Amino acid sequence: MIVAIDGPSGTGKSSTSKAVAAQLGLSYLDTGAQYRAITWWMLNNGVDVSDPAAIAAAAGKPSIVSGTDPRDPAISADGLDASGPIRTQEVTAAVSAVSAVPEVRARITELQRTIAAEAVGGIVVEGRDIGTTVLPHADLKVFLTASPEARAARRSGELKTADGKPVTDLAGTQQALIARDKADSSRKTSPLKKADDAVEVDTTELTLEQVIECVVTLVEKAAADKAAAGPMEKAAR
Ligand SMILES: Nc1ncnc2c1ncn2[C@@H]1O[C@H](COP(=O)(O)OP(=O)(O)O)[C@@H](O)[C@H]1O
Ligand SMILES: Nc1ccn([C@@H]2O[C@H](COP(=O)(O)OP(=O)(O)O)[C@@H](O)[C@H]2O)c(=O)n1
């Protein structure tokens, strides 16, 4: 069972995917964390992230390793734990430029396909282009959306300033989020886009628990459809 969950920032992809995977005993892959980890490595290794040629030249250098346990989704770059630093504003501000470079996408996409192929018990993979490009034959594709206001409110609830205080600049958070969505949706290679066969779920008025329940139901239905199709496919051969 391969489940692709895509959508813009703050729609609930990570929280929903982790919970659904944990509940159904599936593996989990956060592809945004991989793009964030390669961005973090570039910032730490003197790569000019405003120069696509410099990004392309460095794309193959770091070793990016992702854990697939939904209860402990580890991520490292060249053996260094990246799970904390990839969430900083510095990485968030640079990640769209790095992820738009085709050499970076080719490298990370290959990693993602390998991880999905190795997840024998099934996997939930979340990102921006999973249903359209990375795993176009996924058994279920979900595209999460929510209003910009709801997404900014959710995100700002998580953000902390350097001295540990909560970020109260809701308008600024919303502006940064819209700018990142625009960059992710307008890039040439594999932009953020709903796959034609994805189920769209607007989470604006839903609690996280309701979204999880909705996606679990969709996965169970896709699994039942797949099991029912299996014997028929065999009989037709
Ligand atoms: N339906 C929801 N209602 C309220 N808060 C939510 C909902 N879905 C997610 N959140 C919260 O919003 C924040 C962003 O969610 P996250 O799963 O990281 O989104 P994404 O991966 O799409 O960026 C988290 O703090 C999460 O707990
Ligand atoms: N499949 C993916 C996943 C993320 N990304 C990039 O990585 C960034 C960070 O993704 P994320 O999922 O961690 O972002 P949030 O939704 O958590 O804010 C996105 O803004 C995209 O630029 C991508 O290009 N393709």
mmCIF file of N, CA and C in Angstrom, residues 106-222:
data_model
loop_
_atom_site.group_PDB
_atom_site.id
_atom_site.type_symbol
_atom_site.label_atom_id
_atom_site.label_comp_id
_atom_site.label_asym_id
_atom_site.label_seq_id
_atom_site.Cartn_x
_atom_site.Cartn_y
_atom_site.Cartn_z
ATOM 1 N N ALA A 106 16.338 15.536 -8.928
ATOM 2 C CA ALA A 106 16.633 14.205 -9.479
ATOM 3 C C ALA A 106 17.244 13.325 -8.396
ATOM 4 N N ARG A 107 18.183 13.898 -7.662
ATOM 5 C CA ARG A 107 18.879 13.157 -6.610
ATOM 6 C C ARG A 107 17.908 12.707 -5.507
ATOM 7 N N ILE A 108 17.094 13.650 -5.035
ATOM 8 C CA ILE A 108 16.193 13.356 -3.907
ATOM 9 C C ILE A 108 15.044 12.442 -4.351
ATOM 10 N N THR A 109 14.571 12.634 -5.580
ATOM 11 C CA THR A 109 13.491 11.779 -6.092
ATOM 12 C C THR A 109 13.948 10.319 -6.152
ATOM 13 N N GLU A 110 15.178 10.107 -6.579
ATOM 14 C CA GLU A 110 15.704 8.740 -6.660
ATOM 15 C C GLU A 110 15.746 8.098 -5.258
ATOM 16 N N LEU A 111 16.214 8.901 -4.293
ATOM 17 C CA LEU A 111 16.239 8.420 -2.899
ATOM 18 C C LEU A 111 14.841 8.022 -2.433
ATOM 19 N N GLN A 112 13.870 8.877 -2.747
ATOM 20 C CA GLN A 112 12.485 8.640 -2.305
ATOM 21 C C GLN A 112 11.927 7.349 -2.908
ATOM 22 N N ARG A 113 12.216 7.149 -4.200
ATOM 23 C CA ARG A 113 11.692 5.935 -4.859
ATOM 24 C C ARG A 113 12.331 4.685 -4.272
ATOM 25 N N THR A 114 13.617 4.763 -3.934
ATOM 26 C CA THR A 114 14.298 3.614 -3.327
ATOM 27 C C THR A 114 13.676 3.292 -1.970
ATOM 28 N N ILE A 115 13.447 4.336 -1.166
ATOM 29 C CA ILE A 115 12.876 4.127 0.173
ATOM 30 C C ILE A 115 11.476 3.512 0.055
ATOM 31 N N ALA A 116 10.673 4.028 -0.884
ATOM 32 C CA ALA A 116 9.304 3.502 -1.053
ATOM 33 C C ALA A 116 9.349 2.043 -1.512
ATOM 34 N N ALA A 117 10.283 1.717 -2.398
ATOM 35 C CA ALA A 117 10.370 0.332 -2.912
ATOM 36 C C ALA A 117 10.808 -0.628 -1.805
ATOM 37 N N GLU A 118 11.601 -0.124 -0.860
ATOM 38 C CA GLU A 118 12.097 -0.995 0.218
ATOM 39 C C GLU A 118 11.089 -1.162 1.352
ATOM 40 N N ALA A 119 10.053 -0.331 1.377
ATOM 41 C CA ALA A 119 9.057 -0.394 2.465
ATOM 42 C C ALA A 119 8.042 -1.477 2.135
ATOM 43 N N VAL A 120 8.394 -2.718 2.426
ATOM 44 C CA VAL A 120 7.571 -3.852 1.983
ATOM 45 C C VAL A 120 6.172 -3.854 2.601
ATOM 46 N N GLY A 121 6.049 -3.329 3.825
ATOM 47 C CA GLY A 121 4.733 -3.338 4.478
ATOM 48 C C GLY A 121 3.863 -2.160 4.068
ATOM 49 N N GLY A 122 4.356 -1.302 3.167
ATOM 50 C CA GLY A 122 3.599 -0.120 2.751
ATOM 51 C C GLY A 122 4.142 1.152 3.385
ATOM 52 N N ILE A 123 3.804 2.295 2.779
ATOM 53 C CA ILE A 123 4.387 3.553 3.246
ATOM 54 C C ILE A 123 3.462 4.733 2.937
ATOM 55 N N VAL A 124 3.504 5.723 3.817
ATOM 56 C CA VAL A 124 2.843 7.005 3.559
ATOM 57 C C VAL A 124 3.955 8.000 3.248
ATOM 58 N N VAL A 125 3.908 8.595 2.053
ATOM 59 C CA VAL A 125 4.951 9.541 1.643
ATOM 60 C C VAL A 125 4.296 10.905 1.464
ATOM 61 N N GLU A 126 4.830 11.924 2.142
ATOM 62 C CA GLU A 126 4.205 13.244 2.038
ATOM 63 C C GLU A 126 5.158 14.275 1.447
ATOM 64 N N GLY A 127 4.572 15.209 0.659
ATOM 65 C CA GLY A 127 5.410 16.240 0.045
ATOM 66 C C GLY A 127 4.628 17.170 -0.843
ATOM 67 N N ARG A 128 5.210 17.456 -2.024
ATOM 68 C CA ARG A 128 4.574 18.389 -2.967
ATOM 69 C C ARG A 128 4.294 17.731 -4.317
ATOM 70 N N ASP A 129 5.138 16.748 -4.690
ATOM 71 C CA ASP A 129 5.064 16.162 -6.034
ATOM 72 C C ASP A 129 5.039 14.639 -5.968
ATOM 73 N N ILE A 130 4.553 14.101 -4.873
ATOM 74 C CA ILE A 130 4.590 12.638 -4.711
ATOM 75 C C ILE A 130 3.584 11.982 -5.667
ATOM 76 N N GLY A 131 2.349 12.493 -5.683
ATOM 77 C CA GLY A 131 1.330 11.909 -6.551
ATOM 78 C C GLY A 131 1.555 12.199 -8.026
ATOM 79 N N THR A 132 2.197 13.325 -8.341
ATOM 80 C CA THR A 132 2.385 13.700 -9.753
ATOM 81 C C THR A 132 3.650 13.107 -10.352
ATOM 82 N N THR A 133 4.737 13.022 -9.563
ATOM 83 C CA THR A 133 6.044 12.696 -10.146
ATOM 84 C C THR A 133 6.772 11.533 -9.469
ATOM 85 N N VAL A 134 6.846 11.576 -8.144
ATOM 86 C CA VAL A 134 7.695 10.595 -7.448
ATOM 87 C C VAL A 134 7.067 9.200 -7.512
ATOM 88 N N LEU A 135 5.774 9.120 -7.140
ATOM 89 C CA LEU A 135 5.091 7.818 -7.106
ATOM 90 C C LEU A 135 3.745 7.927 -7.835
ATOM 91 N N PRO A 136 3.777 8.104 -9.154
ATOM 92 C CA PRO A 136 2.516 8.331 -9.889
ATOM 93 C C PRO A 136 1.581 7.122 -9.856
ATOM 94 N N HIS A 137 2.104 5.944 -9.459
ATOM 95 C CA HIS A 137 1.231 4.762 -9.387
ATOM 96 C C HIS A 137 0.822 4.434 -7.950
ATOM 97 N N ALA A 138 0.881 5.420 -7.072
ATOM 98 C CA ALA A 138 0.476 5.213 -5.672
ATOM 99 C C ALA A 138 -0.948 4.646 -5.621
ATOM 100 N N ASP A 139 -1.230 3.821 -4.604
ATOM 101 C CA ASP A 139 -2.561 3.219 -4.470
ATOM 102 C C ASP A 139 -3.603 4.253 -4.067
ATOM 103 N N LEU A 140 -3.151 5.282 -3.354
ATOM 104 C CA LEU A 140 -4.065 6.364 -2.948
ATOM 105 C C LEU A 140 -3.292 7.673 -2.980
ATOM 106 N N LYS A 141 -3.916 8.724 -3.547
ATOM 107 C CA LYS A 141 -3.318 10.060 -3.552
ATOM 108 C C LYS A 141 -4.274 11.018 -2.863
ATOM 109 N N VAL A 142 -3.756 11.753 -1.901
ATOM 110 C CA VAL A 142 -4.579 12.732 -1.186
ATOM 111 C C VAL A 142 -3.919 14.095 -1.361
ATOM 112 N N PHE A 143 -4.727 15.116 -1.648
ATOM 113 C CA PHE A 143 -4.197 16.476 -1.741
ATOM 114 C C PHE A 143 -4.887 17.315 -0.675
ATOM 115 N N LEU A 144 -4.122 17.745 0.335
ATOM 116 C CA LEU A 144 -4.693 18.520 1.434
ATOM 117 C C LEU A 144 -4.612 20.014 1.108
ATOM 118 N N THR A 145 -5.685 20.740 1.437
ATOM 119 C CA THR A 145 -5.680 22.197 1.269
ATOM 120 C C THR A 145 -6.222 22.816 2.556
ATOM 121 N N ALA A 146 -6.061 24.131 2.702
ATOM 122 C CA ALA A 146 -6.688 24.901 3.785
ATOM 123 C C ALA A 146 -6.511 26.367 3.422
ATOM 124 N N SER A 147 -7.334 27.236 3.989
ATOM 125 C CA SER A 147 -7.221 28.666 3.674
ATOM 126 C C SER A 147 -5.862 29.181 4.165
ATOM 127 N N PRO A 148 -5.348 30.235 3.522
ATOM 128 C CA PRO A 148 -4.063 30.802 3.975
ATOM 129 C C PRO A 148 -4.118 31.261 5.434
ATOM 130 N N GLU A 149 -5.299 31.770 5.851
ATOM 131 C CA GLU A 149 -5.432 32.251 7.241
ATOM 132 C C GLU A 149 -5.277 31.079 8.221
ATOM 133 N N ALA A 150 -5.950 29.976 7.924
ATOM 134 C CA ALA A 150 -5.868 28.806 8.817
ATOM 135 C C ALA A 150 -4.445 28.263 8.841
ATOM 136 N N ARG A 151 -3.804 28.226 7.687
ATOM 137 C CA ARG A 151 -2.447 27.663 7.622
ATOM 138 C C ARG A 151 -1.466 28.536 8.386
ATOM 139 N N ALA A 152 -1.612 29.859 8.241
ATOM 140 C CA ALA A 152 -0.699 30.767 8.947
ATOM 141 C C ALA A 152 -0.906 30.665 10.460
ATOM 142 N N ALA A 153 -2.171 30.552 10.872
ATOM 143 C CA ALA A 153 -2.459 30.443 12.313
ATOM 144 C C ALA A 153 -1.843 29.170 12.872
ATOM 145 N N ARG A 154 -1.935 28.068 12.118
ATOM 146 C CA ARG A 154 -1.350 26.797 12.575
ATOM 147 C C ARG A 154 0.161 26.908 12.668
ATOM 148 N N ARG A 155 0.775 27.450 11.626
ATOM 149 C CA ARG A 155 2.241 27.555 11.573
ATOM 150 C C ARG A 155 2.767 28.473 12.660
ATOM 151 N N SER A 156 2.106 29.627 12.862
ATOM 152 C CA SER A 156 2.655 30.579 13.827
ATOM 153 C C SER A 156 2.547 30.031 15.241
ATOM 154 N N GLY A 157 1.622 29.102 15.454
ATOM 155 C CA GLY A 157 1.523 28.446 16.758
ATOM 156 C C GLY A 157 2.759 27.621 17.073
ATOM 157 N N GLU A 158 3.499 27.232 16.038
ATOM 158 C CA GLU A 158 4.676 26.372 16.223
ATOM 159 C C GLU A 158 5.975 27.149 16.278
ATOM 160 N N LEU A 159 5.986 28.366 15.654
ATOM 161 C CA LEU A 159 7.255 29.063 15.475
ATOM 162 C C LEU A 159 7.698 29.763 16.750
ATOM 163 N N LYS A 160 9.039 29.742 16.972
ATOM 164 C CA LYS A 160 9.612 30.445 18.137
ATOM 165 C C LYS A 160 10.690 31.393 17.630
ATOM 166 N N THR A 161 10.823 32.550 18.276
ATOM 167 C CA THR A 161 11.917 33.454 17.928
ATOM 168 C C THR A 161 13.217 32.890 18.518
ATOM 169 N N ALA A 162 14.360 33.530 18.195
ATOM 170 C CA ALA A 162 15.664 33.025 18.663
ATOM 171 C C ALA A 162 15.709 32.938 20.191
ATOM 172 N N ASP A 163 15.006 33.853 20.908
ATOM 173 C CA ASP A 163 15.024 33.783 22.377
ATOM 174 C C ASP A 163 13.865 32.950 22.944
ATOM 175 N N GLY A 164 13.275 32.126 22.085
ATOM 176 C CA GLY A 164 12.308 31.135 22.580
ATOM 177 C C GLY A 164 10.887 31.631 22.754
ATOM 178 N N LYS A 165 10.621 32.904 22.356
ATOM 179 C CA LYS A 165 9.245 33.421 22.507
ATOM 180 C C LYS A 165 8.402 33.032 21.287
ATOM 181 N N PRO A 166 7.081 32.855 21.474
ATOM 182 C CA PRO A 166 6.255 32.506 20.317
ATOM 183 C C PRO A 166 6.209 33.659 19.307
ATOM 184 N N VAL A 167 6.162 33.298 18.016
ATOM 185 C CA VAL A 167 6.062 34.319 16.973
ATOM 186 C C VAL A 167 4.625 34.825 16.932
ATOM 187 N N THR A 168 4.463 36.159 17.021
ATOM 188 C CA THR A 168 3.103 36.707 17.042
ATOM 189 C C THR A 168 2.772 37.425 15.732
ATOM 190 N N ASP A 169 3.734 37.469 14.805
ATOM 191 C CA ASP A 169 3.531 38.174 13.543
ATOM 192 C C ASP A 169 2.772 37.283 12.556
ATOM 193 N N LEU A 170 1.446 37.234 12.751
ATOM 194 C CA LEU A 170 0.611 36.353 11.928
ATOM 195 C C LEU A 170 0.640 36.777 10.457
ATOM 196 N N ALA A 171 0.574 38.103 10.214
ATOM 197 C CA ALA A 171 0.561 38.604 8.827
ATOM 198 C C ALA A 171 1.871 38.247 8.129
ATOM 199 N N GLY A 172 2.993 38.390 8.851
ATOM 200 C CA GLY A 172 4.307 38.071 8.269
ATOM 201 C C GLY A 172 4.422 36.584 7.962
ATOM 202 N N THR A 173 3.915 35.756 8.882
ATOM 203 C CA THR A 173 3.952 34.298 8.685
ATOM 204 C C THR A 173 3.142 33.929 7.446
ATOM 205 N N GLN A 174 1.952 34.571 7.321
ATOM 206 C CA GLN A 174 1.079 34.268 6.174
ATOM 207 C C GLN A 174 1.733 34.681 4.855
ATOM 208 N N GLN A 175 2.399 35.861 4.886
ATOM 209 C CA GLN A 175 3.072 36.354 3.681
ATOM 210 C C GLN A 175 4.200 35.411 3.246
ATOM 211 N N ALA A 176 4.999 34.953 4.225
ATOM 212 C CA ALA A 176 6.138 34.072 3.923
ATOM 213 C C ALA A 176 5.636 32.737 3.372
ATOM 214 N N LEU A 177 4.540 32.270 3.950
ATOM 215 C CA LEU A 177 3.951 30.986 3.528
ATOM 216 C C LEU A 177 3.407 31.091 2.092
ATOM 217 N N ILE A 178 2.740 32.205 1.782
ATOM 218 C CA ILE A 178 2.191 32.394 0.426
ATOM 219 C C ILE A 178 3.332 32.512 -0.587
ATOM 220 N N ALA A 179 4.421 33.194 -0.190
ATOM 221 C CA ALA A 179 5.567 33.354 -1.110
ATOM 222 C C ALA A 179 6.192 31.986 -1.393
ATOM 223 N N ARG A 180 6.293 31.130 -0.363
ATOM 224 C CA ARG A 180 6.900 29.804 -0.554
ATOM 225 C C ARG A 180 5.995 28.930 -1.441
ATOM 226 N N ASP A 181 4.681 28.987 -1.192
ATOM 227 C CA ASP A 181 3.743 28.228 -2.046
ATOM 228 C C ASP A 181 3.871 28.667 -3.498
ATOM 229 N N LYS A 182 4.008 29.988 -3.700
ATOM 230 C CA LYS A 182 4.076 30.515 -5.069
ATOM 231 C C LYS A 182 5.336 29.987 -5.750
ATOM 232 N N ALA A 183 6.465 30.044 -5.019
ATOM 233 C CA ALA A 183 7.726 29.545 -5.583
ATOM 234 C C ALA A 183 7.602 28.044 -5.878
ATOM 235 N N ASP A 184 7.014 27.288 -4.954
ATOM 236 C CA ASP A 184 6.904 25.829 -5.131
ATOM 237 C C ASP A 184 5.943 25.473 -6.282
ATOM 238 N N SER A 185 4.903 26.310 -6.480
ATOM 239 C CA SER A 185 3.902 26.002 -7.513
ATOM 240 C C SER A 185 4.342 26.464 -8.891
ATOM 241 N N SER A 186 5.263 27.414 -8.954
ATOM 242 C CA SER A 186 5.602 27.990 -10.263
ATOM 243 C C SER A 186 6.943 27.500 -10.805
ATOM 244 N N ARG A 187 7.667 26.651 -10.041
ATOM 245 C CA ARG A 187 8.953 26.182 -10.571
ATOM 246 C C ARG A 187 8.707 25.261 -11.779
ATOM 247 N N LYS A 188 9.734 25.165 -12.623
ATOM 248 C CA LYS A 188 9.579 24.379 -13.868
ATOM 249 C C LYS A 188 9.530 22.882 -13.580
ATOM 250 N N THR A 189 10.448 22.405 -12.720
ATOM 251 C CA THR A 189 10.562 20.964 -12.487
ATOM 252 C C THR A 189 9.650 20.535 -11.356
ATOM 253 N N SER A 190 8.668 19.695 -11.691
ATOM 254 C CA SER A 190 7.861 19.058 -10.671
ATOM 255 C C SER A 190 7.240 20.031 -9.667
ATOM 256 N N PRO A 191 6.423 20.981 -10.153
ATOM 257 C CA PRO A 191 5.830 21.952 -9.221
ATOM 258 C C PRO A 191 4.782 21.329 -8.289
ATOM 259 N N LEU A 192 4.482 22.045 -7.213
ATOM 260 C CA LEU A 192 3.387 21.653 -6.314
ATOM 261 C C LEU A 192 2.083 21.705 -7.114
ATOM 262 N N LYS A 193 1.398 20.557 -7.213
ATOM 263 C CA LYS A 193 0.197 20.495 -8.051
ATOM 264 C C LYS A 193 -0.619 19.274 -7.620
ATOM 265 N N LYS A 194 -1.922 19.410 -7.641
ATOM 266 C CA LYS A 194 -2.767 18.244 -7.341
ATOM 267 C C LYS A 194 -2.720 17.284 -8.520
ATOM 268 N N ALA A 195 -2.512 16.000 -8.251
ATOM 269 C CA ALA A 195 -2.584 14.994 -9.324
ATOM 270 C C ALA A 195 -4.049 14.866 -9.750
ATOM 271 N N ASP A 196 -4.285 14.585 -11.021
ATOM 272 C CA ASP A 196 -5.667 14.497 -11.514
ATOM 273 C C ASP A 196 -6.484 13.472 -10.740
ATOM 274 N N ASP A 197 -5.831 12.383 -10.311
ATOM 275 C CA ASP A 197 -6.567 11.319 -9.617
ATOM 276 C C ASP A 197 -6.423 11.383 -8.092
ATOM 277 N N ALA A 198 -6.040 12.566 -7.564
ATOM 278 C CA ALA A 198 -5.936 12.701 -6.102
ATOM 279 C C ALA A 198 -7.281 13.106 -5.504
ATOM 280 N N VAL A 199 -7.524 12.666 -4.271
ATOM 281 C CA VAL A 199 -8.726 13.087 -3.532
ATOM 282 C C VAL A 199 -8.364 14.366 -2.784
ATOM 283 N N GLU A 200 -9.110 15.445 -3.036
ATOM 284 C CA GLU A 200 -8.794 16.706 -2.360
ATOM 285 C C GLU A 200 -9.578 16.813 -1.049
ATOM 286 N N VAL A 201 -8.874 17.153 0.029
ATOM 287 C CA VAL A 201 -9.535 17.314 1.327
ATOM 288 C C VAL A 201 -9.218 18.717 1.846
ATOM 289 N N ASP A 202 -10.260 19.551 1.968
ATOM 290 C CA ASP A 202 -10.078 20.904 2.500
ATOM 291 C C ASP A 202 -10.148 20.813 4.024
ATOM 292 N N THR A 203 -9.034 21.106 4.699
ATOM 293 C CA THR A 203 -8.957 20.894 6.153
ATOM 294 C C THR A 203 -9.270 22.151 6.967
ATOM 295 N N THR A 204 -9.667 23.243 6.268
ATOM 296 C CA THR A 204 -9.850 24.529 6.971
ATOM 297 C C THR A 204 -10.736 24.403 8.208
ATOM 298 N N GLU A 205 -11.867 23.718 8.030
ATOM 299 C CA GLU A 205 -12.850 23.644 9.126
ATOM 300 C C GLU A 205 -12.773 22.321 9.886
ATOM 301 N N LEU A 206 -11.760 21.524 9.607
ATOM 302 C CA LEU A 206 -11.666 20.213 10.258
ATOM 303 C C LEU A 206 -10.612 20.228 11.361
ATOM 304 N N THR A 207 -10.837 19.445 12.414
ATOM 305 C CA THR A 207 -9.785 19.271 13.417
ATOM 306 C C THR A 207 -8.777 18.268 12.848
ATOM 307 N N LEU A 208 -7.589 18.240 13.448
ATOM 308 C CA LEU A 208 -6.579 17.277 12.996
ATOM 309 C C LEU A 208 -7.130 15.849 13.108
ATOM 310 N N GLU A 209 -7.833 15.574 14.191
ATOM 311 C CA GLU A 209 -8.394 14.221 14.392
ATOM 312 C C GLU A 209 -9.356 13.858 13.263
ATOM 313 N N GLN A 210 -10.164 14.834 12.824
ATOM 314 C CA GLN A 210 -11.114 14.565 11.726
ATOM 315 C C GLN A 210 -10.376 14.275 10.416
ATOM 316 N N VAL A 211 -9.279 15.005 10.182
ATOM 317 C CA VAL A 211 -8.509 14.785 8.941
ATOM 318 C C VAL A 211 -7.883 13.386 8.976
ATOM 319 N N ILE A 212 -7.332 13.022 10.138
ATOM 320 C CA ILE A 212 -6.706 11.691 10.278
ATOM 321 C C ILE A 212 -7.754 10.608 10.004
ATOM 322 N N GLU A 213 -8.924 10.761 10.619
ATOM 323 C CA GLU A 213 -9.983 9.768 10.451
ATOM 324 C C GLU A 213 -10.393 9.656 8.976
ATOM 325 N N CYS A 214 -10.492 10.800 8.317
ATOM 326 C CA CYS A 214 -10.889 10.821 6.901
ATOM 327 C C CYS A 214 -9.844 10.085 6.051
ATOM 328 N N VAL A 215 -8.549 10.349 6.307
ATOM 329 C CA VAL A 215 -7.508 9.711 5.482
ATOM 330 C C VAL A 215 -7.402 8.211 5.806
ATOM 331 N N VAL A 216 -7.553 7.843 7.084
ATOM 332 C CA VAL A 216 -7.538 6.405 7.432
ATOM 333 C C VAL A 216 -8.644 5.686 6.660
ATOM 334 N N THR A 217 -9.838 6.292 6.609
ATOM 335 C CA THR A 217 -10.958 5.678 5.873
ATOM 336 C C THR A 217 -10.615 5.535 4.396
ATOM 337 N N LEU A 218 -9.993 6.571 3.815
ATOM 338 C CA LEU A 218 -9.613 6.506 2.393
ATOM 339 C C LEU A 218 -8.585 5.400 2.148
ATOM 340 N N VAL A 219 -7.614 5.253 3.076
ATOM 341 C CA VAL A 219 -6.579 4.210 2.907
ATOM 342 C C VAL A 219 -7.226 2.836 3.013
ATOM 343 N N GLU A 220 -8.123 2.672 3.996
ATOM 344 C CA GLU A 220 -8.769 1.354 4.168
ATOM 345 C C GLU A 220 -9.585 0.984 2.930
ATOM 346 N N LYS A 221 -10.240 1.984 2.348
ATOM 347 C CA LYS A 221 -11.048 1.717 1.137
ATOM 348 C C LYS A 221 -10.115 1.361 -0.029
ATOM 349 N N ALA A 222 -9.005 2.090 -0.171
ATOM 350 C CA ALA A 222 -8.064 1.802 -1.268
ATOM 351 C C ALA A 222 -7.466 0.409 -1.097
#
